mmCIF file of C-alpha atoms in Angstrom:
data_model
loop_
_atom_site.group_PDB
_atom_site.id
_atom_site.type_symbol
_atom_site.label_atom_id
_atom_site.label_comp_id
_atom_site.label_asym_id
_atom_site.label_seq_id
_atom_site.Cartn_x
_atom_site.Cartn_y
_atom_site.Cartn_z
ATOM 1 C CA GLN A 35 73.077 23.449 -106.524
ATOM 2 C CA SER A 36 75.379 26.354 -105.644
ATOM 3 C CA ALA A 37 76.752 26.744 -102.150
ATOM 4 C CA LEU A 38 74.940 29.071 -99.785
ATOM 5 C CA THR A 39 76.717 32.370 -99.106
ATOM 6 C CA GLN A 40 78.044 33.112 -95.634
ATOM 7 C CA PRO A 41 80.465 35.798 -94.459
ATOM 8 C CA ALA A 42 83.942 34.371 -94.065
ATOM 9 C CA SER A 43 84.313 35.761 -90.568
ATOM 10 C CA VAL A 44 82.376 37.488 -87.812
ATOM 11 C CA SER A 45 83.781 38.718 -84.526
ATOM 12 C CA GLY A 46 82.467 40.126 -81.292
ATOM 13 C CA SER A 47 83.382 40.824 -77.696
ATOM 14 C CA PRO A 48 82.279 38.649 -74.819
ATOM 15 C CA GLY A 49 78.690 39.360 -73.873
ATOM 16 C CA GLN A 50 77.792 40.863 -77.224
ATOM 17 C CA SER A 51 75.369 39.398 -79.745
ATOM 18 C CA ILE A 52 76.443 38.511 -83.262
ATOM 19 C CA THR A 53 74.484 37.406 -86.311
ATOM 20 C CA ILE A 54 75.680 35.203 -89.147
ATOM 21 C CA SER A 55 73.803 35.427 -92.420
ATOM 22 C CA CYS A 56 73.281 32.639 -94.923
ATOM 23 C CA THR A 57 71.987 33.650 -98.335
ATOM 24 C CA GLY A 58 70.521 31.214 -100.808
ATOM 25 C CA THR A 59 68.002 31.355 -103.630
ATOM 26 C CA SER A 60 64.361 30.640 -104.310
ATOM 27 C CA ASP A 61 65.433 27.062 -105.050
ATOM 28 C CA ASP A 62 66.498 26.424 -101.478
ATOM 29 C CA ILE A 63 66.103 28.801 -98.517
ATOM 30 C CA GLY A 64 63.441 30.836 -100.280
ATOM 31 C CA THR A 65 61.172 27.815 -100.734
ATOM 32 C CA TYR A 66 61.898 25.484 -97.838
ATOM 33 C CA LYS A 67 61.927 25.999 -94.087
ATOM 34 C CA TYR A 68 64.525 23.236 -93.775
ATOM 35 C CA VAL A 69 67.527 25.371 -92.865
ATOM 36 C CA SER A 70 69.955 24.003 -90.311
ATOM 37 C CA TRP A 71 73.056 25.352 -88.601
ATOM 38 C CA TYR A 72 76.137 23.494 -87.381
ATOM 39 C CA GLN A 73 79.026 24.371 -85.084
ATOM 40 C CA GLN A 74 82.454 22.877 -85.714
ATOM 41 C CA TYR A 75 85.548 23.276 -83.578
ATOM 42 C CA PRO A 76 88.928 22.767 -85.288
ATOM 43 C CA GLY A 77 89.574 19.095 -85.884
ATOM 44 C CA LYS A 78 86.188 18.100 -84.480
ATOM 45 C CA VAL A 79 82.912 16.787 -85.811
ATOM 46 C CA PRO A 80 80.137 19.267 -86.690
ATOM 47 C CA THR A 81 77.216 19.386 -84.277
ATOM 48 C CA LEU A 82 73.636 20.454 -84.969
ATOM 49 C CA LEU A 83 72.620 23.808 -83.448
ATOM 50 C CA ILE A 84 69.406 24.729 -85.258
ATOM 51 C CA TYR A 85 66.994 22.822 -87.499
ATOM 52 C CA ALA A 86 63.879 23.866 -89.405
ATOM 53 C CA ALA A 87 65.286 27.417 -89.457
ATOM 54 C CA SER A 88 64.532 28.235 -85.824
ATOM 55 C CA SER A 89 64.207 25.067 -83.731
ATOM 56 C CA ARG A 90 66.853 23.995 -81.226
ATOM 57 C CA PRO A 91 67.611 20.352 -80.450
ATOM 58 C CA SER A 92 67.508 19.490 -76.775
ATOM 59 C CA GLY A 93 70.760 20.310 -75.067
ATOM 60 C CA VAL A 94 71.645 23.288 -77.270
ATOM 61 C CA SER A 95 71.981 26.564 -75.391
ATOM 62 C CA ASN A 96 69.155 29.054 -75.849
ATOM 63 C CA ARG A 97 71.839 31.644 -76.614
ATOM 64 C CA PHE A 98 71.663 30.241 -80.151
ATOM 65 C CA SER A 99 68.667 31.241 -82.223
ATOM 66 C CA GLY A 100 67.758 31.021 -85.887
ATOM 67 C CA SER A 101 65.470 32.846 -88.277
ATOM 68 C CA LYS A 102 64.613 32.975 -91.957
ATOM 69 C CA PHE A 103 63.247 35.686 -94.217
ATOM 70 C CA GLY A 104 63.007 35.318 -97.941
ATOM 71 C CA ASN A 105 66.166 33.785 -99.333
ATOM 72 C CA THR A 106 68.244 34.512 -96.246
ATOM 73 C CA ALA A 107 68.602 32.646 -92.981
ATOM 74 C CA SER A 108 70.389 33.943 -89.903
ATOM 75 C CA LEU A 109 72.007 32.514 -86.792
ATOM 76 C CA THR A 110 72.265 34.772 -83.769
ATOM 77 C CA ILE A 111 74.540 34.053 -80.839
ATOM 78 C CA ALA A 112 73.567 36.058 -77.784
ATOM 79 C CA GLY A 113 75.876 36.723 -74.832
ATOM 80 C CA LEU A 114 78.957 35.696 -76.796
ATOM 81 C CA GLN A 115 81.347 33.476 -74.848
ATOM 82 C CA ALA A 116 84.908 32.343 -75.469
ATOM 83 C CA GLU A 117 83.648 28.806 -76.083
ATOM 84 C CA ASP A 118 81.612 30.076 -79.049
ATOM 85 C CA GLU A 119 84.792 30.590 -81.063
ATOM 86 C CA ALA A 120 84.359 28.042 -83.857
ATOM 87 C CA ASP A 121 83.280 27.613 -87.467
ATOM 88 C CA TYR A 122 79.573 27.756 -88.254
ATOM 89 C CA TYR A 123 77.867 26.271 -91.308
ATOM 90 C CA CYS A 124 74.356 26.683 -92.617
ATOM 91 C CA SER A 125 72.604 24.087 -94.736
ATOM 92 C CA SER A 126 69.368 23.976 -96.671
ATOM 93 C CA TYR A 127 67.240 21.363 -98.369
ATOM 94 C CA ALA A 128 66.762 22.040 -102.083
ATOM 95 C CA THR A 129 64.398 19.570 -103.796
ATOM 96 C CA GLY A 130 66.160 16.265 -103.592
ATOM 97 C CA SER A 131 69.496 17.633 -102.523
ATOM 98 C CA TRP A 132 71.126 19.468 -99.661
ATOM 99 C CA VAL A 133 73.540 22.361 -99.850
ATOM 100 C CA PHE A 134 75.939 23.860 -97.304
ATOM 101 C CA GLY A 135 77.294 27.339 -96.912
ATOM 102 C CA GLY A 136 80.971 28.164 -97.156
ATOM 103 C CA GLY A 137 81.278 28.512 -93.387
ATOM 104 C CA THR A 138 81.836 31.444 -91.031
ATOM 105 C CA LYS A 139 84.661 31.666 -88.547
ATOM 106 C CA VAL A 140 83.520 33.318 -85.329
ATOM 107 C CA THR A 141 86.202 35.042 -83.299
ATOM 108 C CA VAL A 142 85.658 36.188 -79.727
ATOM 109 C CA LEU A 143 87.772 39.288 -79.189
ATOM 110 C CA GLN B 221 72.388 5.821 -77.951
ATOM 111 C CA VAL B 222 72.667 6.644 -81.637
ATOM 112 C CA THR B 223 76.118 6.218 -83.152
ATOM 113 C CA LEU B 224 77.596 6.120 -86.630
ATOM 114 C CA ARG B 225 81.097 5.011 -87.544
ATOM 115 C CA GLU B 226 82.803 5.412 -90.892
ATOM 116 C CA SER B 227 85.370 2.972 -92.221
ATOM 117 C CA GLY B 228 87.401 2.680 -95.389
ATOM 118 C CA PRO B 229 90.866 3.078 -96.876
ATOM 119 C CA ALA B 230 92.988 6.006 -95.746
ATOM 120 C CA LEU B 231 94.926 6.185 -99.014
ATOM 121 C CA VAL B 232 93.603 5.785 -102.519
ATOM 122 C CA LYS B 233 95.422 6.223 -105.803
ATOM 123 C CA PRO B 234 94.120 8.626 -108.467
ATOM 124 C CA THR B 235 91.574 7.051 -110.861
ATOM 125 C CA GLN B 236 90.767 4.313 -108.337
ATOM 126 C CA THR B 237 87.360 3.677 -106.765
ATOM 127 C CA LEU B 238 86.686 4.502 -103.124
ATOM 128 C CA THR B 239 84.310 2.428 -101.035
ATOM 129 C CA LEU B 240 83.295 3.709 -97.609
ATOM 130 C CA ALA B 241 81.050 2.046 -95.055
ATOM 131 C CA CYS B 242 78.969 3.697 -92.350
ATOM 132 C CA THR B 243 77.974 1.322 -89.559
ATOM 133 C CA TYR B 244 75.147 2.697 -87.461
ATOM 134 C CA SER B 245 73.451 1.694 -84.230
ATOM 135 C CA GLY B 246 70.705 2.940 -81.964
ATOM 136 C CA PHE B 247 68.133 3.464 -84.700
ATOM 137 C CA SER B 248 66.542 1.608 -87.586
ATOM 138 C CA LEU B 249 66.970 2.782 -91.156
ATOM 139 C CA SER B 250 63.727 0.976 -91.889
ATOM 140 C CA THR B 251 61.764 3.453 -89.768
ATOM 141 C CA PRO B 252 59.853 6.021 -91.827
ATOM 142 C CA GLY B 253 61.564 9.392 -91.752
ATOM 143 C CA MET B 254 65.058 8.078 -91.152
ATOM 144 C CA SER B 255 67.904 8.604 -93.579
ATOM 145 C CA VAL B 256 71.694 8.612 -93.720
ATOM 146 C CA SER B 257 73.865 11.003 -95.712
ATOM 147 C CA TRP B 258 77.492 11.186 -96.694
ATOM 148 C CA ILE B 259 79.152 14.572 -96.308
ATOM 149 C CA ARG B 260 82.779 15.448 -96.947
ATOM 150 C CA GLN B 261 85.180 18.218 -95.988
ATOM 151 C CA PRO B 262 88.464 18.923 -97.777
ATOM 152 C CA PRO B 263 91.256 20.103 -95.475
ATOM 153 C CA GLY B 264 90.554 23.665 -94.326
ATOM 154 C CA LYS B 265 87.436 23.929 -96.469
ATOM 155 C CA ALA B 266 83.677 23.793 -96.166
ATOM 156 C CA LEU B 267 81.319 20.879 -95.780
ATOM 157 C CA GLU B 268 79.882 19.358 -98.958
ATOM 158 C CA TRP B 269 76.835 17.093 -99.053
ATOM 159 C CA LEU B 270 77.331 14.057 -101.301
ATOM 160 C CA ALA B 271 74.439 11.606 -101.087
ATOM 161 C CA LEU B 272 71.495 10.420 -98.998
ATOM 162 C CA ILE B 273 69.579 7.175 -98.709
ATOM 163 C CA ASP B 274 66.300 7.005 -96.861
ATOM 164 C CA TRP B 275 64.176 4.419 -95.105
ATOM 165 C CA GLY B 276 62.307 3.621 -98.296
ATOM 166 C CA ASP B 277 65.562 3.067 -100.221
ATOM 167 C CA ASP B 278 65.165 6.303 -102.151
ATOM 168 C CA LYS B 279 68.544 7.725 -103.096
ATOM 169 C CA PHE B 280 69.608 11.306 -103.722
ATOM 170 C CA TYR B 281 72.931 12.569 -105.062
ATOM 171 C CA SER B 282 74.873 15.793 -105.388
ATOM 172 C CA THR B 283 74.225 17.108 -108.870
ATOM 173 C CA SER B 284 77.904 17.773 -109.497
ATOM 174 C CA LEU B 285 79.034 14.289 -108.400
ATOM 175 C CA LYS B 286 76.094 12.042 -109.224
ATOM 176 C CA THR B 287 77.838 10.314 -112.120
ATOM 177 C CA ARG B 288 80.568 9.116 -109.731
ATOM 178 C CA LEU B 289 78.532 8.175 -106.656
ATOM 179 C CA THR B 290 76.500 5.170 -105.592
ATOM 180 C CA ILE B 291 74.866 4.859 -102.177
ATOM 181 C CA SER B 292 73.295 1.710 -100.805
ATOM 182 C CA LYS B 293 72.172 0.235 -97.521
ATOM 183 C CA ASP B 294 72.140 -3.156 -95.857
ATOM 184 C CA THR B 295 69.780 -2.962 -92.927
ATOM 185 C CA SER B 296 70.687 -6.452 -91.755
ATOM 186 C CA LYS B 297 74.277 -5.283 -91.303
ATOM 187 C CA THR B 298 73.147 -1.787 -90.236
ATOM 188 C CA GLN B 299 75.456 -0.331 -92.865
ATOM 189 C CA VAL B 300 75.302 2.370 -95.509
ATOM 190 C CA VAL B 301 77.918 2.142 -98.241
ATOM 191 C CA LEU B 302 79.142 4.921 -100.513
ATOM 192 C CA THR B 303 81.116 4.222 -103.663
ATOM 193 C CA MET B 304 82.918 7.003 -105.487
ATOM 194 C CA THR B 305 84.609 6.261 -108.792
ATOM 195 C CA THR B 306 87.550 7.894 -110.549
ATOM 196 C CA LEU B 307 89.148 9.534 -107.533
ATOM 197 C CA HIS B 308 91.192 12.729 -107.958
ATOM 198 C CA PRO B 309 93.513 14.479 -105.491
ATOM 199 C CA VAL B 310 90.768 17.098 -104.941
ATOM 200 C CA ASP B 311 88.657 14.337 -103.403
ATOM 201 C CA THR B 312 91.045 14.287 -100.453
ATOM 202 C CA GLY B 313 89.331 15.104 -97.178
ATOM 203 C CA THR B 314 87.355 13.864 -94.228
ATOM 204 C CA TYR B 315 84.256 11.864 -95.114
ATOM 205 C CA TYR B 316 81.395 11.836 -92.625
ATOM 206 C CA CYS B 317 78.181 9.920 -92.480
ATOM 207 C CA ALA B 318 75.307 11.591 -90.675
ATOM 208 C CA ARG B 319 71.760 10.696 -89.754
ATOM 209 C CA THR B 320 68.614 12.641 -90.433
ATOM 210 C CA GLY B 321 66.123 11.712 -87.747
ATOM 211 C CA MET B 322 62.378 12.021 -87.548
ATOM 212 C CA GLY B 323 62.392 14.912 -85.115
ATOM 213 C CA THR B 324 64.913 17.141 -86.839
ATOM 214 C CA THR B 325 63.470 17.483 -90.297
ATOM 215 C CA GLU B 326 66.039 17.513 -93.107
ATOM 216 C CA ALA B 327 68.884 18.234 -90.670
ATOM 217 C CA PHE B 328 71.876 16.081 -89.839
ATOM 218 C CA ASP B 329 71.428 15.436 -86.147
ATOM 219 C CA ILE B 330 74.031 12.779 -85.409
ATOM 220 C CA TRP B 331 77.412 12.544 -87.140
ATOM 221 C CA GLY B 332 80.094 9.904 -87.228
ATOM 222 C CA GLN B 333 83.659 10.748 -86.276
ATOM 223 C CA GLY B 334 84.705 10.893 -89.914
ATOM 224 C CA THR B 335 87.300 9.011 -91.880
ATOM 225 C CA VAL B 336 90.213 10.743 -93.580
ATOM 226 C CA VAL B 337 90.810 9.848 -97.204
ATOM 227 C CA THR B 338 93.919 10.938 -99.090
ATOM 228 C CA VAL B 339 94.066 10.597 -102.855
ATOM 229 C CA SER B 340 97.676 10.390 -103.951
ATOM 230 C CA SER B 341 99.939 8.255 -106.057
#
């Protein structure tokens, strides 16, 4: 049950698109479509952005999109805005357990 | 409106046992597909999933911590309780409970505000 691998940081200018990768194994992302993504502002509670790899809960901006291929999942933020500056975590189901990534800090330049 | 609220001691001594409660409202943990997890976050570090209990009373634990964890539920009190034994300073952090709902498969859709636990003598 090793943590999923995410880049420590990703940055972009306002209006640009950025993509955060989340790499797992055949025991988690490679087998299950149950990948989710969370946004967390400093000192705040994480909130769900994406579930089932590419589905958005109601109320989440369509600027956020998710995908999965093989052992890697990705979160894309389109039209980057200052309010998108936060930490982002991926998570995957893995046969009776759940695992998170190490988190990615997104900086808006 | 679905809410979850964690409660428990803010300070625990090393080697002691920690007991946290998650009081939920707005949904039934007896409904098929529903579950509640405990997730923690050390200061400045990543989220870590700890345990989950589902509507059928099935329980799942982090492989690395399973010998120290016990999760249970009391649907009459709408509470989920997590017990962690033999606390160490590295167990310091914010402990969240979070729901997995029927519509958001295997994702944590609603989180509590978290409770901060410090392990120190």
